[in-house]
Coordinates of C-alpha atoms and ligand atoms in Angstrom, one line a residue:
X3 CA 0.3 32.7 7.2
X4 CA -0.6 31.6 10.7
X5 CA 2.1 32.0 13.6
X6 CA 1.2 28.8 14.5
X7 CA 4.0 26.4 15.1
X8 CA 3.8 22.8 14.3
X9 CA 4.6 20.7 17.4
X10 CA 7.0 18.9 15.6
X11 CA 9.1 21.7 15.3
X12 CA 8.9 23.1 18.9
X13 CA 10.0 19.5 20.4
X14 CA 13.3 19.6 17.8
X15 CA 13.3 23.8 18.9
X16 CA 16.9 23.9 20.1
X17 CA 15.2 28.1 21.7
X18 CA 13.7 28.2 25.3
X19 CA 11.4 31.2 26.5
X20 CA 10.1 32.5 23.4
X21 CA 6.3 33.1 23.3
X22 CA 4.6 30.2 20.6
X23 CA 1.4 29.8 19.8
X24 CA 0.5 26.0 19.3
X25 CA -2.9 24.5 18.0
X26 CA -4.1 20.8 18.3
X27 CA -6.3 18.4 19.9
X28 CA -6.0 17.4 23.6
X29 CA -5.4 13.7 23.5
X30 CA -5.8 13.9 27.5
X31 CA -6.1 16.1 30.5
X32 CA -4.7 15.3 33.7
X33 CA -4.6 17.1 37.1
X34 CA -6.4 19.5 35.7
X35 CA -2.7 20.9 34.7
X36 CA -1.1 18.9 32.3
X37 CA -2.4 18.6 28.4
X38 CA -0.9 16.3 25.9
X39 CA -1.6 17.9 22.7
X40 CA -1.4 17.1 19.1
X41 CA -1.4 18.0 15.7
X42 CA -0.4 15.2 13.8
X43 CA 2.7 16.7 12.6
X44 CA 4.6 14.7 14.8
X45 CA 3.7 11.0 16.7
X46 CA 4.9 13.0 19.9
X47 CA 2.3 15.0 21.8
X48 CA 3.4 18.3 23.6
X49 CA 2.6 19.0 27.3
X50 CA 0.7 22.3 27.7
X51 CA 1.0 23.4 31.5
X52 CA -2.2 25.2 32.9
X53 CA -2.4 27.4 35.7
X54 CA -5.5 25.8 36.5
X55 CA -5.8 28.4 39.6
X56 CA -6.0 31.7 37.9
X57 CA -7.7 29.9 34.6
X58 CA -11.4 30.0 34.7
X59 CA -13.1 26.8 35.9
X60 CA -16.1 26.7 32.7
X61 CA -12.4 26.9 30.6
X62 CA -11.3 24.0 32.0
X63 CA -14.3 22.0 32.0
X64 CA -13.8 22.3 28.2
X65 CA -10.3 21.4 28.2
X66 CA -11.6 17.3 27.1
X67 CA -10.1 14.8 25.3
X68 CA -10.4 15.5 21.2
X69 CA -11.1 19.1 21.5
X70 CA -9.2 21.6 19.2
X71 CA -7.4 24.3 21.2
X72 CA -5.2 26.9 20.6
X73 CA -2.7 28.1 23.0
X74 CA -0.4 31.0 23.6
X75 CA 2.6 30.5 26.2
X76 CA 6.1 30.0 26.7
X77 CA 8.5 27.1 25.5
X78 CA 10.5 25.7 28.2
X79 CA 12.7 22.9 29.6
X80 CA 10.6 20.5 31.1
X81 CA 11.0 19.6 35.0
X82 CA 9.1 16.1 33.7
X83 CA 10.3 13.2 32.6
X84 CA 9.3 11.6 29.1
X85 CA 10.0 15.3 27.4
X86 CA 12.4 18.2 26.8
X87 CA 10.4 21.1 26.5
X88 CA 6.4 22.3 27.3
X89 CA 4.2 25.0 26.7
X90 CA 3.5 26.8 29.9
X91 CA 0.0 28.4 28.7
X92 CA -0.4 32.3 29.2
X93 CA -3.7 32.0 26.8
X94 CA -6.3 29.1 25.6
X95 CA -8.4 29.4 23.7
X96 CA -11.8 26.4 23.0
X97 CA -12.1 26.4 18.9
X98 CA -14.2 23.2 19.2
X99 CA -15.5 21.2 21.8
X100 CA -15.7 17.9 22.2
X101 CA -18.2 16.2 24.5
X102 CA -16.7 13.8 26.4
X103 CA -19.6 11.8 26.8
X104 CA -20.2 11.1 23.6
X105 CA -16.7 11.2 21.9
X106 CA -15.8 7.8 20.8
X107 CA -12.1 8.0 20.9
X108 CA -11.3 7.4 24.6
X109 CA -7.3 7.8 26.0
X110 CA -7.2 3.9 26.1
X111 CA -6.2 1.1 23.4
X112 CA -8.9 0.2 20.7
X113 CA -9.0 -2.1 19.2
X114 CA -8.5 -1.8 15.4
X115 CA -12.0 -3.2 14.4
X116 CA -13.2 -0.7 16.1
X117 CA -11.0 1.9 14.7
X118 CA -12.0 0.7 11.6
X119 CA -16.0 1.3 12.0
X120 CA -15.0 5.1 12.7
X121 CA -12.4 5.7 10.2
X122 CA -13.0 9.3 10.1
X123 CA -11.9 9.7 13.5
X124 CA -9.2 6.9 13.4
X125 CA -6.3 9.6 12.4
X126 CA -6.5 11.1 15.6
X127 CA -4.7 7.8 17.0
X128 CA -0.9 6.9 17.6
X129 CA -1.3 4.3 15.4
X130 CA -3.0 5.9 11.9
X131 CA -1.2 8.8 12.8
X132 CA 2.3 7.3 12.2
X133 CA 0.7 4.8 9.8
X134 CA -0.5 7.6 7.7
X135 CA 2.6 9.9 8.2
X136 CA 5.2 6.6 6.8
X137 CA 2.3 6.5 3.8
X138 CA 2.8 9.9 2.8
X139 CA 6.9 9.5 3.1
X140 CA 6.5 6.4 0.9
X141 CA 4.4 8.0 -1.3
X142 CA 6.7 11.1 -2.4
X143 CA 9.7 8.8 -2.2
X144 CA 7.9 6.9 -5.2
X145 CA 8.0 9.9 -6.8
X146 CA 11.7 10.9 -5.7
X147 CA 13.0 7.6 -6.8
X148 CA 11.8 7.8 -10.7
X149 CA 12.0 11.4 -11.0
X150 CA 15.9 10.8 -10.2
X151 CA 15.8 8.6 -12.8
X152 CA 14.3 10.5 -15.1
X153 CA 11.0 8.6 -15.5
X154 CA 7.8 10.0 -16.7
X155 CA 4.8 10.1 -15.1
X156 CA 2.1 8.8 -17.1
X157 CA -1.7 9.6 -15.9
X158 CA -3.6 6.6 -17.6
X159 CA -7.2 6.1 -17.8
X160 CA -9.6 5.3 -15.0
X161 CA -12.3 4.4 -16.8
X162 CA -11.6 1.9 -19.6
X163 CA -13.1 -0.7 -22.2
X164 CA -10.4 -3.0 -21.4
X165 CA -9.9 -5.7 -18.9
X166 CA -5.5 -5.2 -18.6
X167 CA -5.0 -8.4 -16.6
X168 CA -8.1 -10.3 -18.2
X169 CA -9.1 -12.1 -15.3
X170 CA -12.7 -9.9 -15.2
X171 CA -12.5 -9.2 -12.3
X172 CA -13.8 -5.5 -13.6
X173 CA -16.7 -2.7 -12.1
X174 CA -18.9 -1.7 -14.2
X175 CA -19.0 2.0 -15.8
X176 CA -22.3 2.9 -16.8
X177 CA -25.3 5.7 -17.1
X178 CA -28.0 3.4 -17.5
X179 CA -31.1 3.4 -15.6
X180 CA -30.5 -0.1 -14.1
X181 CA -33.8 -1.4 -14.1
X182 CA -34.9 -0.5 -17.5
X183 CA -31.5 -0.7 -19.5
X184 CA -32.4 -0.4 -23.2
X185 CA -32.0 -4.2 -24.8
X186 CA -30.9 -5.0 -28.5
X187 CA -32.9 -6.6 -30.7
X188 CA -31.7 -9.9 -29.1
X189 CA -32.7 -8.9 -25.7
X190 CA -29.2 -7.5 -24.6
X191 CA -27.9 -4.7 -22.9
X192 CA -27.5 -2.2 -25.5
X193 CA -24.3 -0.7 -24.6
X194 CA -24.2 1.3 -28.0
X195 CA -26.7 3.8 -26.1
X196 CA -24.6 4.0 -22.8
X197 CA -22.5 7.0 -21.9
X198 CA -19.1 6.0 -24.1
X199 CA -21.6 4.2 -26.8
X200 CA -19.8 0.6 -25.2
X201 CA -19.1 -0.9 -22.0
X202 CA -16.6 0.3 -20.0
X203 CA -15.1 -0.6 -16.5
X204 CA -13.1 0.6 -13.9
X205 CA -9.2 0.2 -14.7
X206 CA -7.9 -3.2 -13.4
X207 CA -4.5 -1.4 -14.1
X208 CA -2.9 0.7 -16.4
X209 CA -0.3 -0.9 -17.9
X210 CA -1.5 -1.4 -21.2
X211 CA -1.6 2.3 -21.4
X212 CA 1.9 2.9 -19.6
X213 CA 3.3 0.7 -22.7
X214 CA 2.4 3.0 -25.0
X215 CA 3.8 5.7 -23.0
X216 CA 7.1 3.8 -22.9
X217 CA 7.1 3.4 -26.6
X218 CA 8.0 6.6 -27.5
X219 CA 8.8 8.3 -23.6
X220 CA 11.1 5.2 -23.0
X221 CA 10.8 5.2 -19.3
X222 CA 7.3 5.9 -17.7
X223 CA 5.6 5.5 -14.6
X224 CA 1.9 5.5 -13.4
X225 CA 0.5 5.8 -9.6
X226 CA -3.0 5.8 -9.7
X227 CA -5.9 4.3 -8.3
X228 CA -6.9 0.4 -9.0
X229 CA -9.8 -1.4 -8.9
X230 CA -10.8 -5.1 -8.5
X231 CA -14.1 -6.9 -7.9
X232 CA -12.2 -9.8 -6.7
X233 CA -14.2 -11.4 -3.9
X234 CA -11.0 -11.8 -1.7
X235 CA -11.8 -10.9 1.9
X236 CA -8.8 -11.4 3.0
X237 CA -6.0 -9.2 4.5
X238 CA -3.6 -8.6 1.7
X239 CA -6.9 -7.4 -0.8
X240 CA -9.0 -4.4 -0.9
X241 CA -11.7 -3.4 -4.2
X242 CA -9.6 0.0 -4.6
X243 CA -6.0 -0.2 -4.1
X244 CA -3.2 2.1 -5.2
X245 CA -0.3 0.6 -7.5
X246 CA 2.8 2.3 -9.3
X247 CA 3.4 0.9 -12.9
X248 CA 6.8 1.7 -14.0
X249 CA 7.3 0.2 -18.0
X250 CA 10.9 0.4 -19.5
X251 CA 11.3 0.6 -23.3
X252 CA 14.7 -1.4 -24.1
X253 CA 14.8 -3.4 -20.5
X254 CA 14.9 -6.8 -20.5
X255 CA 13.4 -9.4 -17.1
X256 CA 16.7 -8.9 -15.3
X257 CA 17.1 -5.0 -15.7
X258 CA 13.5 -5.1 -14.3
X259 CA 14.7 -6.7 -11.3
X260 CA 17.1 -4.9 -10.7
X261 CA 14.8 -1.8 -10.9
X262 CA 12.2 -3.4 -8.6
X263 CA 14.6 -4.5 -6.0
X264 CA 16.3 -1.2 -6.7
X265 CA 12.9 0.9 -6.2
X266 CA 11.9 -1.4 -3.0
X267 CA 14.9 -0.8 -1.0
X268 CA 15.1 3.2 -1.6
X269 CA 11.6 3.9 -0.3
X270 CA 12.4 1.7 2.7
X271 CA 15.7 3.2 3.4
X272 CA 13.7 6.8 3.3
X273 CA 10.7 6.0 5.6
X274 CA 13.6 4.8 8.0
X275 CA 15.3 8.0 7.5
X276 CA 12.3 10.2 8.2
X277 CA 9.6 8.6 9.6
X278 CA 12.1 7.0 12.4
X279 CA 9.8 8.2 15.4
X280 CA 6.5 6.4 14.0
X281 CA 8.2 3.3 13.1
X282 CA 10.1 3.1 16.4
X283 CA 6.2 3.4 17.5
X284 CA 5.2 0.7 15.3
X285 CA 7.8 -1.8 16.1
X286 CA 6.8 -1.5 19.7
X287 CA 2.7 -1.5 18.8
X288 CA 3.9 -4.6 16.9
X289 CA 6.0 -6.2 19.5
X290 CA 3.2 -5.7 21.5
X291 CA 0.9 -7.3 19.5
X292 CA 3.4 -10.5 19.1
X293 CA 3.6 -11.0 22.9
X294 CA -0.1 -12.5 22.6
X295 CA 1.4 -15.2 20.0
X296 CA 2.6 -18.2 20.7
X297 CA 6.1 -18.9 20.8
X298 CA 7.2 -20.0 17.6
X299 CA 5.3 -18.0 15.8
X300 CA 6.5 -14.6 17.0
X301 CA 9.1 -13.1 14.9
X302 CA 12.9 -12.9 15.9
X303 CA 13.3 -9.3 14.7
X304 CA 11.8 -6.2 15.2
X305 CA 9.6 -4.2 12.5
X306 CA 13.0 -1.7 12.2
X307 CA 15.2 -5.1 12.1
X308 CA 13.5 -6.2 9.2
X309 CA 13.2 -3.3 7.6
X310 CA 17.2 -2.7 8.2
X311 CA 17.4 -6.5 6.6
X312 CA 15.2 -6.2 3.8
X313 CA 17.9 -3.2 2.9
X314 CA 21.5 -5.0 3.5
X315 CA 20.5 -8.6 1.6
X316 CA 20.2 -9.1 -1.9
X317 CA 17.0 -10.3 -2.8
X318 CA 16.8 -14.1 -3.7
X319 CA 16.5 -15.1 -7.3
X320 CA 14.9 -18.4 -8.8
X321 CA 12.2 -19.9 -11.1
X322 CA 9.3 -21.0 -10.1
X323 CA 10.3 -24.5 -11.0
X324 CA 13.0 -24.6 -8.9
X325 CA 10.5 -23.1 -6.2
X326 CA 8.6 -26.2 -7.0
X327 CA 11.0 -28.6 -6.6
X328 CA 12.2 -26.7 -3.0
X329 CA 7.9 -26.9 -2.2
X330 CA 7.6 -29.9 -3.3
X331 CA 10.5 -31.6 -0.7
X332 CA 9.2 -29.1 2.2
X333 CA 8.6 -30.9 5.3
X334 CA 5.8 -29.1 5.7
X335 CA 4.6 -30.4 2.6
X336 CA 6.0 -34.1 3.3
X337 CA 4.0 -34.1 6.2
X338 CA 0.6 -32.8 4.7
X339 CA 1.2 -29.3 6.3
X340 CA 0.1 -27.1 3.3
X341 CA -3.4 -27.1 2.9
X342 CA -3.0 -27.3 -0.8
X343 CA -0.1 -29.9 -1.4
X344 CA 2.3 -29.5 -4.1
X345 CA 1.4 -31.8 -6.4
X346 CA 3.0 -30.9 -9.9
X347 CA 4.2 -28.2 -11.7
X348 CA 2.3 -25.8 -13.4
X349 CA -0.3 -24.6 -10.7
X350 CA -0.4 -21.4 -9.1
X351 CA 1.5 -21.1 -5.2
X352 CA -0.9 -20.5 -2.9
X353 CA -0.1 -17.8 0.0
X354 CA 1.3 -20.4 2.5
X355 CA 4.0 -21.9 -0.1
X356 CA 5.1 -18.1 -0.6
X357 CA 5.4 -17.3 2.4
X358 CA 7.1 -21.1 3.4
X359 CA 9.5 -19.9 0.7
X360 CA 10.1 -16.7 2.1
X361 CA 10.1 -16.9 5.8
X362 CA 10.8 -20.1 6.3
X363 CA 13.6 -21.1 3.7
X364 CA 15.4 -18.7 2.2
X365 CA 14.6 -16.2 5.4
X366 CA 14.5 -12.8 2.9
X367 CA 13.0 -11.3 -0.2
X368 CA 12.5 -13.3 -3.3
X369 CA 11.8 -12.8 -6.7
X370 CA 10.4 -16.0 -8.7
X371 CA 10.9 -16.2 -11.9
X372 CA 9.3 -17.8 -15.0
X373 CA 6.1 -19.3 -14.2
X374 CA 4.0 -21.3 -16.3
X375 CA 2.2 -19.5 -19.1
X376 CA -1.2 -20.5 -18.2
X377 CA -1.5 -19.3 -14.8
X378 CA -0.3 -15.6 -16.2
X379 CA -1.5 -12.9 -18.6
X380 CA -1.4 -12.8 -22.2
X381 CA 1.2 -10.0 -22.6
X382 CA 4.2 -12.2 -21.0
X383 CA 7.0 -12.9 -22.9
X384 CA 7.2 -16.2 -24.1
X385 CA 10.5 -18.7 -23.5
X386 CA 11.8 -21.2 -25.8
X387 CA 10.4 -23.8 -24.0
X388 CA 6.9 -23.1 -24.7
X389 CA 6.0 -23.7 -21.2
X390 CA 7.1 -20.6 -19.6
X391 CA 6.6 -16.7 -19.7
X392 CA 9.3 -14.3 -18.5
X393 CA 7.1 -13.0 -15.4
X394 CA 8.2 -12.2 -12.1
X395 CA 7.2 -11.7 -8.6
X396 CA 8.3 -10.4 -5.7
X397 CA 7.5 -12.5 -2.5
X398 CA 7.4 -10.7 0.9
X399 CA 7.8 -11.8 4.6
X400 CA 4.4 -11.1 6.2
X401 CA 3.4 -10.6 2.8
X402 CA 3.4 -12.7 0.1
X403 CA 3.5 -11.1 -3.6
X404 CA 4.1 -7.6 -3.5
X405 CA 4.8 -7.5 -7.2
X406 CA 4.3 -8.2 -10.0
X407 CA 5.8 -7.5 -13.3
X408 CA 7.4 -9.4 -16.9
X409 CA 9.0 -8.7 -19.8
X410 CA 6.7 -8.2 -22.3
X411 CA 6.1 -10.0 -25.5
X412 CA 7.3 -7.7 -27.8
X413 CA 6.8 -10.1 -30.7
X414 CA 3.6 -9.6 -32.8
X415 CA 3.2 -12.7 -33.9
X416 CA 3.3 -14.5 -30.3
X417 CA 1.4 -11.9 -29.1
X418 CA -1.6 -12.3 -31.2
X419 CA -1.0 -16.2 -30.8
X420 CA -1.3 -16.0 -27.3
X421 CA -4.3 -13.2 -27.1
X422 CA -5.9 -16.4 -29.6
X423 CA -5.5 -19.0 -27.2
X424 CA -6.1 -16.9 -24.1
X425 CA -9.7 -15.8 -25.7
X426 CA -8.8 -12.1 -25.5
X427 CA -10.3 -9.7 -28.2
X428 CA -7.7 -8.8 -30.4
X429 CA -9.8 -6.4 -32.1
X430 CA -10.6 -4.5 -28.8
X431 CA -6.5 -4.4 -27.9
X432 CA -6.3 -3.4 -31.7
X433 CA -4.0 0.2 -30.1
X434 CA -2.2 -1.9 -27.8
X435 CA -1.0 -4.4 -31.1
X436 CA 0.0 -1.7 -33.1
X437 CA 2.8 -1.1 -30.9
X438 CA 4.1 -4.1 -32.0
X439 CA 4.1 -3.5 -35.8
X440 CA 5.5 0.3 -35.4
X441 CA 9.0 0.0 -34.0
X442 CA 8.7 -2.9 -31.3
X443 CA 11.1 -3.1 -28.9
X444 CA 12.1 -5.6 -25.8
X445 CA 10.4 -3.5 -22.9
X446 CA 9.3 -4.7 -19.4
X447 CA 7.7 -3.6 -16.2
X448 CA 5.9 -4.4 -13.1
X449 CA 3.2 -3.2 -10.8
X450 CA 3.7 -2.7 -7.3
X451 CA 1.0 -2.6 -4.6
X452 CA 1.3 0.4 -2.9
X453 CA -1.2 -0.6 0.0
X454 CA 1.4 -4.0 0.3
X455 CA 4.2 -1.7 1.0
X456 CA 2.6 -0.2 3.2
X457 CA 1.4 -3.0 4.8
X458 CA 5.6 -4.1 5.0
X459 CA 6.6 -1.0 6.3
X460 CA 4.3 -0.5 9.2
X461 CA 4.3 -3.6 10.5
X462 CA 0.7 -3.9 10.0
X463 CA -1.6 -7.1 9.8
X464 CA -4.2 -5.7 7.8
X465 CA -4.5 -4.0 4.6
X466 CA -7.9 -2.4 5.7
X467 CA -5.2 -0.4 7.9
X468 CA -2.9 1.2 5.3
X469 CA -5.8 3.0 3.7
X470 CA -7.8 5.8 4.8
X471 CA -11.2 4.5 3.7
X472 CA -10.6 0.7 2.9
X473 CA -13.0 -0.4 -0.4
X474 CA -13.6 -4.3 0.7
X475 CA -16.9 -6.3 -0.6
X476 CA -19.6 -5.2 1.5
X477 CA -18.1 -2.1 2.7
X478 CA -18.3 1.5 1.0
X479 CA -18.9 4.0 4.0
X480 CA -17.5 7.3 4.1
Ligands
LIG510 O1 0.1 -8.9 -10.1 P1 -0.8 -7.8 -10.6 O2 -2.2 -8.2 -10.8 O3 -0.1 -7.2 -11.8 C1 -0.6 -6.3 -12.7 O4 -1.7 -5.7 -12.5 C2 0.3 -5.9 -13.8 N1 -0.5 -5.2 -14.8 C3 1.4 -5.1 -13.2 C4 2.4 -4.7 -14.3 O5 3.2 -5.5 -14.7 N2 2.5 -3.4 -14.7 O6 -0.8 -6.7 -9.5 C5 0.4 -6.0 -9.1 C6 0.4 -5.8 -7.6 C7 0.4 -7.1 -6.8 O7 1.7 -7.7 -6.8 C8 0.0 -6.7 -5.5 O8 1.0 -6.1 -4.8 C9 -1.0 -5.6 -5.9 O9 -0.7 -5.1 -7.1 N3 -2.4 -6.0 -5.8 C10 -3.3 -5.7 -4.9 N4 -3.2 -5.0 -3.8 C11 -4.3 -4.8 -3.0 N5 -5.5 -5.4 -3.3 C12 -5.7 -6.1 -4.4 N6 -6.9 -6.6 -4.6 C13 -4.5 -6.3 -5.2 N7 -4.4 -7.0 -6.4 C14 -3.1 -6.8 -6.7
LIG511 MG1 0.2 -10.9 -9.6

């Protein structure tokens, strides 16, 4: 193993005057003395000291913003302000240069289009750096959450035949040469000859699959890639996004919220807990950012405040038609504010009457409850009233949904009724149906969009920005 020491954990080291040897990249050089450097364990840079007058001068010329160094020297106190201890460099050694000219990461702000167009070199920024560091910590705390809870994790298909959410929305799978695809005799795409001998697509998610799982595991969870040809450019969508799928055999809608809410408020409470110097840099980045807003529409409290709120309130409970009736008396919506006005029941909400809901009137999470069956999929569970499926979402300040989840209808029957109406292929889902004529059982679940929470947690405005390499409609590079 290297001797290396992380910077990280020479800025906690509680030891002065012992010999280190750190490695990084120089995010600046000034006075020809001082370097800030980093390794990305840590948002914090360390300040290397140079005796610049017995160092050689070609050495210094090298010492440039982005090039990886490595450096032996002392740890100790710091005369300076801003930091407890530096490196007071005995040895430095160049183990890539960087021109200076033509690196295009500067020590100044970007701005984050920019960033964006050289996303292999955004990491080495404040900003991804911490963003990327709360990712990870929310990632494994995922993991830590249903593990403790004895979940399974369940690796479901990428590449399907099945469209889960039925909204087709899919990519295409296929080995064809797409000029000359071979036809039928009708003059169609022959997928009997393709790779899988039928069409298959890109999984819109996995749930379908995680049932199964739960039908026999009892409590499973997926995290895997997604993917959606939706042609959304918007900031809450991206073509490839990440999502956990927990399914519960023997939970019913309310044990799912409670699992959801449950789930939402332990990853939070972690990245708070170890991820408190990058999101103390975030809520500042993001206070920042809100001082070029007007007025009333900067937010009261601070990306740690509402993080810290999101954690101490219960989320808010109600149907979507008691949404509807709180929409539909607004005074945004009395005064032609929305730019789709609530009508009626039964249509889908549109981002601004979530997030009217959320930020405006009830000022905290909230799940909705019960939509109307037509605007959801097939596998809801159906209410007495015929009009209704036992769906839920989770609505987020800054956000909107974040998930998405139901009890499913466990009840063949329904089921196929439904799948009839809905113009899905029973005979395709014929796996997914035989779950409900061998030992059926009241079972729920929910996806969560992991890029969403993300999203939440940073204090971010743009989902392109919670991803290393953003999938978006007209965008594929790197
Ligand atoms: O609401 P959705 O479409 O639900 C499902 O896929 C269900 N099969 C989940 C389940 O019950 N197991 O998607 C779930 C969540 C959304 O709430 C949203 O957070 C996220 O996935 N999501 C997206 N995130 C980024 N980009 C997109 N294009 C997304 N589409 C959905
Ligand atoms: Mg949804």
């Amino acid at each position: 193993m290297s001797k290396r020491t992380k910077i990280k954990a020479l800025l906690e080291s509680e030891q002065t005057h012992i010999e280190v040897t750190v490695k990084g990249w120089i995010r600046t050089f000034r006075n020809n003395q001082f370097i800030a450097l980093n390794d990305g364990s840590t948002n914090n840079n360390i300040q290397i000291v140079v005796d610049f007058e017995n160092t050689d001068p070609t050495l210094l010329k090298r010492l440039t913003t982005g090039a990886a160094i490595s450096v032996v020297g002392e740890l100790v106190a710091s005369l300076g302000k801003g930091q407890k201890v530096e490196v007071k460099a005995s040895q430095i050694e160049i183990l890539g240069d960087s021109d200076p000219e033509k690196y295009p990461l500067q020590p100044k702000k970007h701005s984050l289009e920019f960033l964006r167009e050289i996303a292999h070199l955004r990491f080495r920024t404040n900003t991804f750096g911490a963003i990327f560091r709360v990712r990870n910590t929310l990632s494994y705390a995922i993991h830590t959450f249903f593990q403790d809870r004895g979940f399974v994790y369940l690796h479901t298909p990428i590449i399907t035949a099945s469209d889960a959410e039925g909204a087709g929305e899919t990519f295409h799978v296929t080995n064809f040469d797409l000029v000359n695809p071979p036809k039928t005799e009708t003059g169609e795409i022959d997928f009997k000859q393709d790779f899988f001998g039928r069409a298959t697509n890109l999984t819109v998610s996995g749930q379908l699959e995680g049932e199964l799982g739960a039908m026999a595991l009892s409590d499973i969870y997926t995290f895997g890639p997604t993917f959606r040809a939706e042609n959304s450019n918007t900031t809450r969508h991206l073509a490839e996004f990440w999502m956990i799928e927990p399914e519960m055999a023997f939970y019913d809608l309310v044990d799912n919220m409670d699992l959801a809410e449950a789930l939402l408020k332990f990853v939070i409470k972690e990245a708070l807990a170890k991820n408190a110097d990058d999101l103390e840099f975030l809520s500042q980045r993001l206070a920042e950012e809100e001082k070029q807003k007007p007025q009333n529409e900067r937010s009261d409290l601070s990306l740690i405040d509402k993080l810290q709120f999101c954690l101490d309130n219960d989320f808010q409970r109600l149907t979507y038609t008691e949404a509807i009736e709180i929409l539909k008396e607004s005074t945004p919506n009395k005064k032609k504010k929305f730019q789709y006005p609530i009508e009626g029941w039964g249509t889908d909400l549109q981002s601004e009457h979530e997030r009217y809901l959320v930020e405006k009137h009830f000022k905290k999470p909230v799940i909705l409850t019960d939509y109307p069956k037509q605007i959801k999929a097939f596998y809801m569970r159906q209410n007495d009233d015929e009009q209704t499926v036992r769906a839920m979402d989770i609505l987020f300040p800054g956000i909107g949904e974040i998930v998405g989840g139901s009890q499913r209808e466990e009840r063949l029957e329904k089921l196929e009724q439904r799948m009839d109406e809905m113009g899905i292929p029973k005979e395709e889902l014929w796996w997914y149906l035989d779950t409900r004529r061998f030992g059926a059982c009241p079972h729920a679940g929910f996806g969560l969009g992991f890029e969403r929470l993300v999203l939440f947690v940073t204090g971010m405005g743009n989902i392109r920005d919670v991803i290393p390499f953003p999938r978006f409609p007209k965008n594929a590079e790197f």
